[in-house]
Amino acid sequence: MMEPVPSMEKRYQIRPGDVDFQKKLKLSALFNYFQDVANLHVESLGIGIERLIQDFGVTWVLTRIRVDMERMPLLGEEIVVETWPQLPKRMEFDRDFLVRDASNHVLVRATSNWVIMDIRTREVKKPETIPIHYPFTPRERTIDCRLGRFKAFGTPEIAYDKVIGYSEIDLNEHLNNSRYIDIVMDCFSLEEHRQFSFKSLEISYLNESLPGDRLTLYRDATALRDGLFYIEGINQNAIRSFKALVSVRPISQP
């Protein structure tokens, strides 16, 4: 059974621990905000993580997300993050997000795909196998697109290697979705972060990254002229963990 529900909003003030060296909100911190408000929403709707784990042995897992940014909030700024669920699909649940500033201007739009995963088998479950109500908000999409339809432009080159550690693991015992964003951002040098601002990021979480996994990060700058970078992480078993498409624009120099 599907029932219309209101969206969920939460106000945040940008703290020093959530910004970069330019005093802009880190993209990974924004993903934490998304995760926070989405969790609050599903909890309020009676389909939160604790209930799903306790009653059905399953949990929510983010599989794809695209974020389009007009600008990133600055240190000390107050923002409102709003989220709502779309009509469920055969295997996936779509959830949209908006970020507004104190003047109600839209700073960020995002759309995402989620699935229900069995915490024991790690397999994706069909919604109809879990006897709960799946609410939705009848509202226009923030971004009208199909996620995951991108690939490398040329031959990606190795950016760096990393080992997944304890501090990066969430309650699902795998690399948290926001930590992937830090990994992607680390594929850009400090000078590149000074040179570019980020217009859009789309990421597909393809296979879990677990504690002790070694990821090799690859970056493809073939389409730099168009402001596009392709980034992927491949683990020690030659399995692709994620892929990401990043769109940048030059920062105007004073």
PDB file of C-alpha atoms in Angstrom:
ATOM      1  CA  MET A   1       0.000   0.000   0.000  1.00  0.00           C
ATOM      2  CA  MET A   2       1.326   3.450  -0.945  1.00  0.00           C
ATOM      3  CA  GLU A   3       0.303   6.602   0.902  1.00  0.00           C
ATOM      4  CA  PRO A   4       1.089  10.277   0.142  1.00  0.00           C
ATOM      5  CA  VAL A   5       3.129  11.943   2.899  1.00  0.00           C
ATOM      6  CA  PRO A   6       4.640  15.402   3.502  1.00  0.00           C
ATOM      7  CA  SER A   7       8.325  16.077   2.947  1.00  0.00           C
ATOM      8  CA  MET A   8      10.847  16.406   5.790  1.00  0.00           C
ATOM      9  CA  GLU A   9      12.956  19.522   6.445  1.00  0.00           C
ATOM     10  CA  LYS A  10      15.885  20.103   8.777  1.00  0.00           C
ATOM     11  CA  ARG A  11      17.895  23.246   9.417  1.00  0.00           C
ATOM     12  CA  TYR A  12      21.697  23.152   9.642  1.00  0.00           C
ATOM     13  CA  GLN A  13      24.324  25.752  10.446  1.00  0.00           C
ATOM     14  CA  ILE A  14      27.596  25.113   8.638  1.00  0.00           C
ATOM     15  CA  ARG A  15      30.233  24.249  11.254  1.00  0.00           C
ATOM     16  CA  PRO A  16      34.046  24.503  11.019  1.00  0.00           C
ATOM     17  CA  GLY A  17      34.408  20.706  10.920  1.00  0.00           C
ATOM     18  CA  ASP A  18      32.241  20.485   7.799  1.00  0.00           C
ATOM     19  CA  VAL A  19      34.102  22.956   5.556  1.00  0.00           C
ATOM     20  CA  ASP A  20      37.236  22.829   3.424  1.00  0.00           C
ATOM     21  CA  PHE A  21      40.204  25.203   3.262  1.00  0.00           C
ATOM     22  CA  GLN A  22      38.075  27.663   1.260  1.00  0.00           C
ATOM     23  CA  LYS A  23      35.406  27.722   4.013  1.00  0.00           C
ATOM     24  CA  LYS A  24      32.953  25.965   1.690  1.00  0.00           C
ATOM     25  CA  LEU A  25      30.830  23.025   2.832  1.00  0.00           C
ATOM     26  CA  LYS A  26      32.549  19.779   1.899  1.00  0.00           C
ATOM     27  CA  LEU A  27      30.536  17.637  -0.487  1.00  0.00           C
ATOM     28  CA  SER A  28      30.972  14.665   1.855  1.00  0.00           C
ATOM     29  CA  ALA A  29      29.467  16.719   4.701  1.00  0.00           C
ATOM     30  CA  LEU A  30      26.492  17.523   2.476  1.00  0.00           C
ATOM     31  CA  PHE A  31      26.056  13.782   1.903  1.00  0.00           C
ATOM     32  CA  ASN A  32      26.029  13.357   5.689  1.00  0.00           C
ATOM     33  CA  TYR A  33      23.238  15.932   5.882  1.00  0.00           C
ATOM     34  CA  PHE A  34      21.316  14.053   3.187  1.00  0.00           C
ATOM     35  CA  GLN A  35      21.758  10.808   5.096  1.00  0.00           C
ATOM     36  CA  ASP A  36      20.712  12.451   8.353  1.00  0.00           C
ATOM     37  CA  VAL A  37      17.481  14.009   7.078  1.00  0.00           C
ATOM     38  CA  ALA A  38      16.570  10.899   5.051  1.00  0.00           C
ATOM     39  CA  ASN A  39      17.005   8.736   8.170  1.00  0.00           C
ATOM     40  CA  LEU A  40      14.858  11.134  10.192  1.00  0.00           C
ATOM     41  CA  HIS A  41      12.174  10.974   7.519  1.00  0.00           C
ATOM     42  CA  VAL A  42      11.971   7.193   7.270  1.00  0.00           C
ATOM     43  CA  GLU A  43      12.011   6.936  11.074  1.00  0.00           C
ATOM     44  CA  SER A  44       9.044   9.310  11.263  1.00  0.00           C
ATOM     45  CA  LEU A  45       7.237   7.194   8.664  1.00  0.00           C
ATOM     46  CA  GLY A  46       7.769   3.987  10.626  1.00  0.00           C
ATOM     47  CA  ILE A  47      10.214   2.452   8.152  1.00  0.00           C
ATOM     48  CA  GLY A  48      13.507   3.439   9.759  1.00  0.00           C
ATOM     49  CA  ILE A  49      16.673   1.372   9.779  1.00  0.00           C
ATOM     50  CA  GLU A  50      16.241   0.020  13.315  1.00  0.00           C
ATOM     51  CA  ARG A  51      12.762  -1.313  12.585  1.00  0.00           C
ATOM     52  CA  LEU A  52      13.825  -2.833   9.257  1.00  0.00           C
ATOM     53  CA  ILE A  53      16.788  -4.597  10.854  1.00  0.00           C
ATOM     54  CA  GLN A  54      14.905  -5.794  13.924  1.00  0.00           C
ATOM     55  CA  ASP A  55      11.697  -6.931  12.202  1.00  0.00           C
ATOM     56  CA  PHE A  56      12.888  -8.049   8.768  1.00  0.00           C
ATOM     57  CA  GLY A  57      16.698  -8.331   8.803  1.00  0.00           C
ATOM     58  CA  VAL A  58      17.059  -5.737   6.039  1.00  0.00           C
ATOM     59  CA  THR A  59      18.317  -2.171   5.718  1.00  0.00           C
ATOM     60  CA  TRP A  60      18.240   0.810   3.367  1.00  0.00           C
ATOM     61  CA  VAL A  61      21.240   1.160   1.024  1.00  0.00           C
ATOM     62  CA  LEU A  62      21.989   4.074  -1.293  1.00  0.00           C
ATOM     63  CA  THR A  63      22.917   2.831  -4.779  1.00  0.00           C
ATOM     64  CA  ARG A  64      23.058   5.968  -6.958  1.00  0.00           C
ATOM     65  CA  ILE A  65      22.857   9.707  -6.470  1.00  0.00           C
ATOM     66  CA  ARG A  66      23.319  12.847  -8.538  1.00  0.00           C
ATOM     67  CA  VAL A  67      23.900  16.248  -6.941  1.00  0.00           C
ATOM     68  CA  ASP A  68      23.711  19.519  -8.919  1.00  0.00           C
ATOM     69  CA  MET A  69      25.193  22.566  -7.185  1.00  0.00           C
ATOM     70  CA  GLU A  70      24.535  26.245  -7.853  1.00  0.00           C
ATOM     71  CA  ARG A  71      26.954  27.046  -5.045  1.00  0.00           C
ATOM     72  CA  MET A  72      28.129  25.407  -1.844  1.00  0.00           C
ATOM     73  CA  PRO A  73      27.125  26.955   1.501  1.00  0.00           C
ATOM     74  CA  LEU A  74      29.808  28.779   3.481  1.00  0.00           C
ATOM     75  CA  LEU A  75      31.042  28.537   7.061  1.00  0.00           C
ATOM     76  CA  GLY A  76      28.429  29.879   9.480  1.00  0.00           C
ATOM     77  CA  GLU A  77      25.652  29.963   6.902  1.00  0.00           C
ATOM     78  CA  GLU A  78      22.245  28.520   7.767  1.00  0.00           C
ATOM     79  CA  ILE A  79      20.611  26.172   5.288  1.00  0.00           C
ATOM     80  CA  VAL A  80      17.500  24.019   5.114  1.00  0.00           C
ATOM     81  CA  VAL A  81      17.703  20.502   3.670  1.00  0.00           C
ATOM     82  CA  GLU A  82      14.394  19.076   2.437  1.00  0.00           C
ATOM     83  CA  THR A  83      13.731  15.516   1.291  1.00  0.00           C
ATOM     84  CA  TRP A  84      10.833  13.398   0.082  1.00  0.00           C
ATOM     85  CA  PRO A  85      10.282   9.919  -1.438  1.00  0.00           C
ATOM     86  CA  GLN A  86       8.959   9.293  -4.937  1.00  0.00           C
ATOM     87  CA  LEU A  87       6.686   6.449  -6.001  1.00  0.00           C
ATOM     88  CA  PRO A  88       8.489   3.115  -5.430  1.00  0.00           C
ATOM     89  CA  LYS A  89       9.720   1.201  -8.476  1.00  0.00           C
ATOM     90  CA  ARG A  90      10.013  -2.544  -8.995  1.00  0.00           C
ATOM     91  CA  MET A  91      13.319  -2.826  -7.127  1.00  0.00           C
ATOM     92  CA  GLU A  92      14.280   0.738  -6.202  1.00  0.00           C
ATOM     93  CA  PHE A  93      13.072   3.674  -4.166  1.00  0.00           C
ATOM     94  CA  ASP A  94      13.781   7.203  -5.394  1.00  0.00           C
ATOM     95  CA  ARG A  95      14.348  10.051  -2.950  1.00  0.00           C
ATOM     96  CA  ASP A  96      14.904  13.711  -3.831  1.00  0.00           C
ATOM     97  CA  PHE A  97      16.607  16.533  -1.925  1.00  0.00           C
ATOM     98  CA  LEU A  98      16.689  20.335  -2.031  1.00  0.00           C
ATOM     99  CA  VAL A  99      19.055  22.652  -0.164  1.00  0.00           C
ATOM    100  CA  ARG A 100      17.999  26.286   0.355  1.00  0.00           C
ATOM    101  CA  ASP A 101      19.740  29.256   1.919  1.00  0.00           C
ATOM    102  CA  ALA A 102      18.276  31.725   4.431  1.00  0.00           C
ATOM    103  CA  SER A 103      16.675  33.674   1.554  1.00  0.00           C
ATOM    104  CA  ASN A 104      14.975  30.500   0.290  1.00  0.00           C
ATOM    105  CA  HIS A 105      17.191  30.340  -2.800  1.00  0.00           C
ATOM    106  CA  VAL A 106      17.881  26.803  -4.024  1.00  0.00           C
ATOM    107  CA  LEU A 107      21.590  26.031  -3.701  1.00  0.00           C
ATOM    108  CA  VAL A 108      21.611  22.280  -4.371  1.00  0.00           C
ATOM    109  CA  ARG A 109      19.325  19.747  -6.046  1.00  0.00           C
ATOM    110  CA  ALA A 110      19.779  16.001  -5.721  1.00  0.00           C
ATOM    111  CA  THR A 111      18.046  12.804  -6.746  1.00  0.00           C
ATOM    112  CA  SER A 112      18.891   9.321  -5.507  1.00  0.00           C
ATOM    113  CA  ASN A 113      18.099   5.610  -5.823  1.00  0.00           C
ATOM    114  CA  TRP A 114      17.860   3.299  -2.788  1.00  0.00           C
ATOM    115  CA  VAL A 115      17.292  -0.425  -2.326  1.00  0.00           C
ATOM    116  CA  ILE A 116      16.473  -2.744   0.557  1.00  0.00           C
ATOM    117  CA  MET A 117      19.377  -5.113   1.335  1.00  0.00           C
ATOM    118  CA  ASP A 118      19.322  -8.305   3.399  1.00  0.00           C
ATOM    119  CA  ILE A 119      21.948  -7.728   6.094  1.00  0.00           C
ATOM    120  CA  ARG A 120      22.888 -11.423   6.254  1.00  0.00           C
ATOM    121  CA  THR A 121      23.030 -12.413   2.563  1.00  0.00           C
ATOM    122  CA  ARG A 122      23.839  -8.859   1.307  1.00  0.00           C
ATOM    123  CA  GLU A 123      21.292  -9.426  -1.477  1.00  0.00           C
ATOM    124  CA  VAL A 124      18.794  -6.834  -2.705  1.00  0.00           C
ATOM    125  CA  LYS A 125      15.194  -7.609  -1.751  1.00  0.00           C
ATOM    126  CA  LYS A 126      12.073  -6.820  -3.766  1.00  0.00           C
ATOM    127  CA  PRO A 127       9.818  -4.310  -1.969  1.00  0.00           C
ATOM    128  CA  GLU A 128       6.838  -6.674  -1.992  1.00  0.00           C
ATOM    129  CA  THR A 129       8.779  -9.229   0.078  1.00  0.00           C
ATOM    130  CA  ILE A 130       8.810  -6.820   3.047  1.00  0.00           C
ATOM    131  CA  PRO A 131       5.261  -6.316   4.441  1.00  0.00           C
ATOM    132  CA  ILE A 132       5.364  -2.585   5.162  1.00  0.00           C
ATOM    133  CA  HIS A 133       3.700   0.527   3.729  1.00  0.00           C
ATOM    134  CA  TYR A 134       5.851   2.514   1.286  1.00  0.00           C
ATOM    135  CA  PRO A 135       4.861   6.199   1.385  1.00  0.00           C
ATOM    136  CA  PHE A 136       5.571   8.784  -1.311  1.00  0.00           C
ATOM    137  CA  THR A 137       5.250  12.522  -1.877  1.00  0.00           C
ATOM    138  CA  PRO A 138       3.424  13.523  -5.102  1.00  0.00           C
ATOM    139  CA  ARG A 139       5.857  16.206  -6.210  1.00  0.00           C
ATOM    140  CA  GLU A 140       7.971  17.224  -9.215  1.00  0.00           C
ATOM    141  CA  ARG A 141      11.451  15.707  -9.473  1.00  0.00           C
ATOM    142  CA  THR A 142      14.407  17.875  -8.488  1.00  0.00           C
ATOM    143  CA  ILE A 143      16.443  16.482 -11.405  1.00  0.00           C
ATOM    144  CA  ASP A 144      14.814  14.698 -14.330  1.00  0.00           C
ATOM    145  CA  CYS A 145      17.332  12.030 -15.326  1.00  0.00           C
ATOM    146  CA  ARG A 146      18.131   8.318 -15.284  1.00  0.00           C
ATOM    147  CA  LEU A 147      21.056   7.610 -13.031  1.00  0.00           C
ATOM    148  CA  GLY A 148      24.066   5.418 -13.734  1.00  0.00           C
ATOM    149  CA  ARG A 149      24.251   5.861 -17.510  1.00  0.00           C
ATOM    150  CA  PHE A 150      27.825   7.055 -17.859  1.00  0.00           C
ATOM    151  CA  LYS A 151      31.218   5.506 -18.523  1.00  0.00           C
ATOM    152  CA  ALA A 152      34.853   6.471 -18.987  1.00  0.00           C
ATOM    153  CA  PHE A 153      35.721   8.778 -21.879  1.00  0.00           C
ATOM    154  CA  GLY A 154      39.138   7.260 -22.484  1.00  0.00           C
ATOM    155  CA  THR A 155      41.628   5.241 -20.438  1.00  0.00           C
ATOM    156  CA  PRO A 156      41.581   6.130 -16.724  1.00  0.00           C
ATOM    157  CA  GLU A 157      44.950   6.587 -15.031  1.00  0.00           C
ATOM    158  CA  ILE A 158      45.863   5.603 -11.483  1.00  0.00           C
ATOM    159  CA  ALA A 159      45.338   8.465  -9.032  1.00  0.00           C
ATOM    160  CA  TYR A 160      46.234   6.733  -5.750  1.00  0.00           C
ATOM    161  CA  ASP A 161      45.671   3.642  -3.576  1.00  0.00           C
ATOM    162  CA  LYS A 162      43.949   3.392  -0.212  1.00  0.00           C
ATOM    163  CA  VAL A 163      42.956   0.764   2.344  1.00  0.00           C
ATOM    164  CA  ILE A 164      39.476   0.926   3.871  1.00  0.00           C
ATOM    165  CA  GLY A 165      39.735   1.401   7.637  1.00  0.00           C
ATOM    166  CA  TYR A 166      37.537   1.278  10.725  1.00  0.00           C
ATOM    167  CA  SER A 167      36.763   5.016  10.777  1.00  0.00           C
ATOM    168  CA  GLU A 168      35.146   4.838   7.330  1.00  0.00           C
ATOM    169  CA  ILE A 169      32.690   2.021   8.092  1.00  0.00           C
ATOM    170  CA  ASP A 170      29.029   2.612   8.962  1.00  0.00           C
ATOM    171  CA  LEU A 171      26.381   0.536  10.765  1.00  0.00           C
ATOM    172  CA  ASN A 172      26.008  -1.661   7.661  1.00  0.00           C
ATOM    173  CA  GLU A 173      29.693  -2.612   8.159  1.00  0.00           C
ATOM    174  CA  HIS A 174      30.747  -1.230   4.794  1.00  0.00           C
ATOM    175  CA  LEU A 175      32.277   2.005   3.510  1.00  0.00           C
ATOM    176  CA  ASN A 176      29.772   4.798   4.162  1.00  0.00           C
ATOM    177  CA  ASN A 177      28.372   6.592   1.117  1.00  0.00           C
ATOM    178  CA  SER A 178      29.769   9.947   2.237  1.00  0.00           C
ATOM    179  CA  ARG A 179      33.303   8.561   2.570  1.00  0.00           C
ATOM    180  CA  TYR A 180      33.266   7.603  -1.102  1.00  0.00           C
ATOM    181  CA  ILE A 181      32.830  11.312  -1.787  1.00  0.00           C
ATOM    182  CA  ASP A 182      35.983  12.123   0.186  1.00  0.00           C
ATOM    183  CA  ILE A 183      37.760   9.465  -1.868  1.00  0.00           C
ATOM    184  CA  VAL A 184      36.541  11.089  -5.093  1.00  0.00           C
ATOM    185  CA  MET A 185      37.541  14.581  -3.927  1.00  0.00           C
ATOM    186  CA  ASP A 186      41.017  13.289  -3.051  1.00  0.00           C
ATOM    187  CA  CYS A 187      41.474  12.439  -6.735  1.00  0.00           C
ATOM    188  CA  PHE A 188      41.896  16.199  -7.256  1.00  0.00           C
ATOM    189  CA  SER A 189      44.998  18.061  -6.122  1.00  0.00           C
ATOM    190  CA  LEU A 190      44.800  21.071  -3.818  1.00  0.00           C
ATOM    191  CA  GLU A 191      45.669  23.273  -6.790  1.00  0.00           C
ATOM    192  CA  GLU A 192      42.784  21.782  -8.779  1.00  0.00           C
ATOM    193  CA  HIS A 193      40.448  22.497  -5.866  1.00  0.00           C
ATOM    194  CA  ARG A 194      41.648  26.109  -6.024  1.00  0.00           C
ATOM    195  CA  GLN A 195      41.145  26.151  -9.790  1.00  0.00           C
ATOM    196  CA  PHE A 196      37.706  24.500 -10.056  1.00  0.00           C
ATOM    197  CA  SER A 197      34.345  24.594  -8.343  1.00  0.00           C
ATOM    198  CA  PHE A 198      32.104  21.562  -8.616  1.00  0.00           C
ATOM    199  CA  LYS A 199      28.889  21.862 -10.644  1.00  0.00           C
ATOM    200  CA  SER A 200      27.635  18.303 -10.399  1.00  0.00           C
ATOM    201  CA  LEU A 201      28.561  14.879  -9.105  1.00  0.00           C
ATOM    202  CA  GLU A 202      26.924  11.578  -9.925  1.00  0.00           C
ATOM    203  CA  ILE A 203      28.069   8.372  -8.262  1.00  0.00           C
ATOM    204  CA  SER A 204      27.010   4.746  -8.611  1.00  0.00           C
ATOM    205  CA  TYR A 205      27.804   2.454  -5.670  1.00  0.00           C
ATOM    206  CA  LEU A 206      28.375  -0.833  -7.492  1.00  0.00           C
ATOM    207  CA  ASN A 207      29.868  -3.234  -4.937  1.00  0.00           C
ATOM    208  CA  GLU A 208      30.458  -2.974  -1.213  1.00  0.00           C
ATOM    209  CA  SER A 209      33.839  -1.880   0.120  1.00  0.00           C
ATOM    210  CA  LEU A 210      34.652  -3.641   3.381  1.00  0.00           C
ATOM    211  CA  PRO A 211      37.256  -3.091   6.121  1.00  0.00           C
ATOM    212  CA  GLY A 212      40.691  -4.102   4.852  1.00  0.00           C
ATOM    213  CA  ASP A 213      39.783  -3.790   1.177  1.00  0.00           C
ATOM    214  CA  ARG A 214      42.407  -2.050  -0.928  1.00  0.00           C
ATOM    215  CA  LEU A 215      41.013   0.332  -3.529  1.00  0.00           C
ATOM    216  CA  THR A 216      42.942   1.643  -6.496  1.00  0.00           C
ATOM    217  CA  LEU A 217      41.486   4.951  -7.640  1.00  0.00           C
ATOM    218  CA  TYR A 218      41.493   5.782 -11.336  1.00  0.00           C
ATOM    219  CA  ARG A 219      40.814   9.161 -12.939  1.00  0.00           C
ATOM    220  CA  ASP A 220      40.001   9.930 -16.574  1.00  0.00           C
ATOM    221  CA  ALA A 221      40.528  13.576 -17.582  1.00  0.00           C
ATOM    222  CA  THR A 222      40.006  12.970 -21.309  1.00  0.00           C
ATOM    223  CA  ALA A 223      36.936  15.260 -21.287  1.00  0.00           C
ATOM    224  CA  LEU A 224      38.556  18.032 -19.217  1.00  0.00           C
ATOM    225  CA  ARG A 225      37.861  20.488 -22.049  1.00  0.00           C
ATOM    226  CA  ASP A 226      34.161  19.906 -21.339  1.00  0.00           C
ATOM    227  CA  GLY A 227      34.716  20.176 -17.593  1.00  0.00           C
ATOM    228  CA  LEU A 228      34.150  16.461 -16.976  1.00  0.00           C
ATOM    229  CA  PHE A 229      36.106  13.864 -15.007  1.00  0.00           C
ATOM    230  CA  TYR A 230      35.374  10.147 -14.711  1.00  0.00           C
ATOM    231  CA  ILE A 231      36.568   8.431 -11.520  1.00  0.00           C
ATOM    232  CA  GLU A 232      36.329   4.818 -10.399  1.00  0.00           C
ATOM    233  CA  GLY A 233      37.582   2.615  -7.584  1.00  0.00           C
ATOM    234  CA  ILE A 234      38.664  -0.992  -8.184  1.00  0.00           C
ATOM    235  CA  ASN A 235      39.459  -3.348  -5.326  1.00  0.00           C
ATOM    236  CA  GLN A 236      42.156  -5.994  -4.864  1.00  0.00           C
ATOM    237  CA  ASN A 237      39.938  -8.587  -6.583  1.00  0.00           C
ATOM    238  CA  ALA A 238      39.612  -6.442  -9.727  1.00  0.00           C
ATOM    239  CA  ILE A 239      35.979  -5.641  -8.846  1.00  0.00           C
ATOM    240  CA  ARG A 240      34.742  -2.117  -9.469  1.00  0.00           C
ATOM    241  CA  SER A 241      33.449  -0.659  -6.205  1.00  0.00           C
ATOM    242  CA  PHE A 242      32.053   2.582  -7.601  1.00  0.00           C
ATOM    243  CA  LYS A 243      32.107   4.930 -10.551  1.00  0.00           C
ATOM    244  CA  ALA A 244      31.592   8.692 -10.513  1.00  0.00           C
ATOM    245  CA  LEU A 245      31.116  11.501 -13.009  1.00  0.00           C
ATOM    246  CA  VAL A 246      32.237  14.937 -11.849  1.00  0.00           C
ATOM    247  CA  SER A 247      31.449  18.213 -13.621  1.00  0.00           C
ATOM    248  CA  VAL A 248      33.552  21.293 -12.803  1.00  0.00           C
ATOM    249  CA  ARG A 249      33.772  24.961 -13.775  1.00  0.00           C
ATOM    250  CA  PRO A 250      36.725  27.350 -13.457  1.00  0.00           C
ATOM    251  CA  ILE A 251      36.777  29.623 -10.417  1.00  0.00           C
ATOM    252  CA  SER A 252      37.034  33.261 -11.466  1.00  0.00           C
ATOM    253  CA  GLN A 253      40.271  34.778 -10.241  1.00  0.00           C
ATOM    254  CA  PRO A 254      40.097  38.169  -8.442  1.00  0.00           C
TER     255      PRO A 254
END
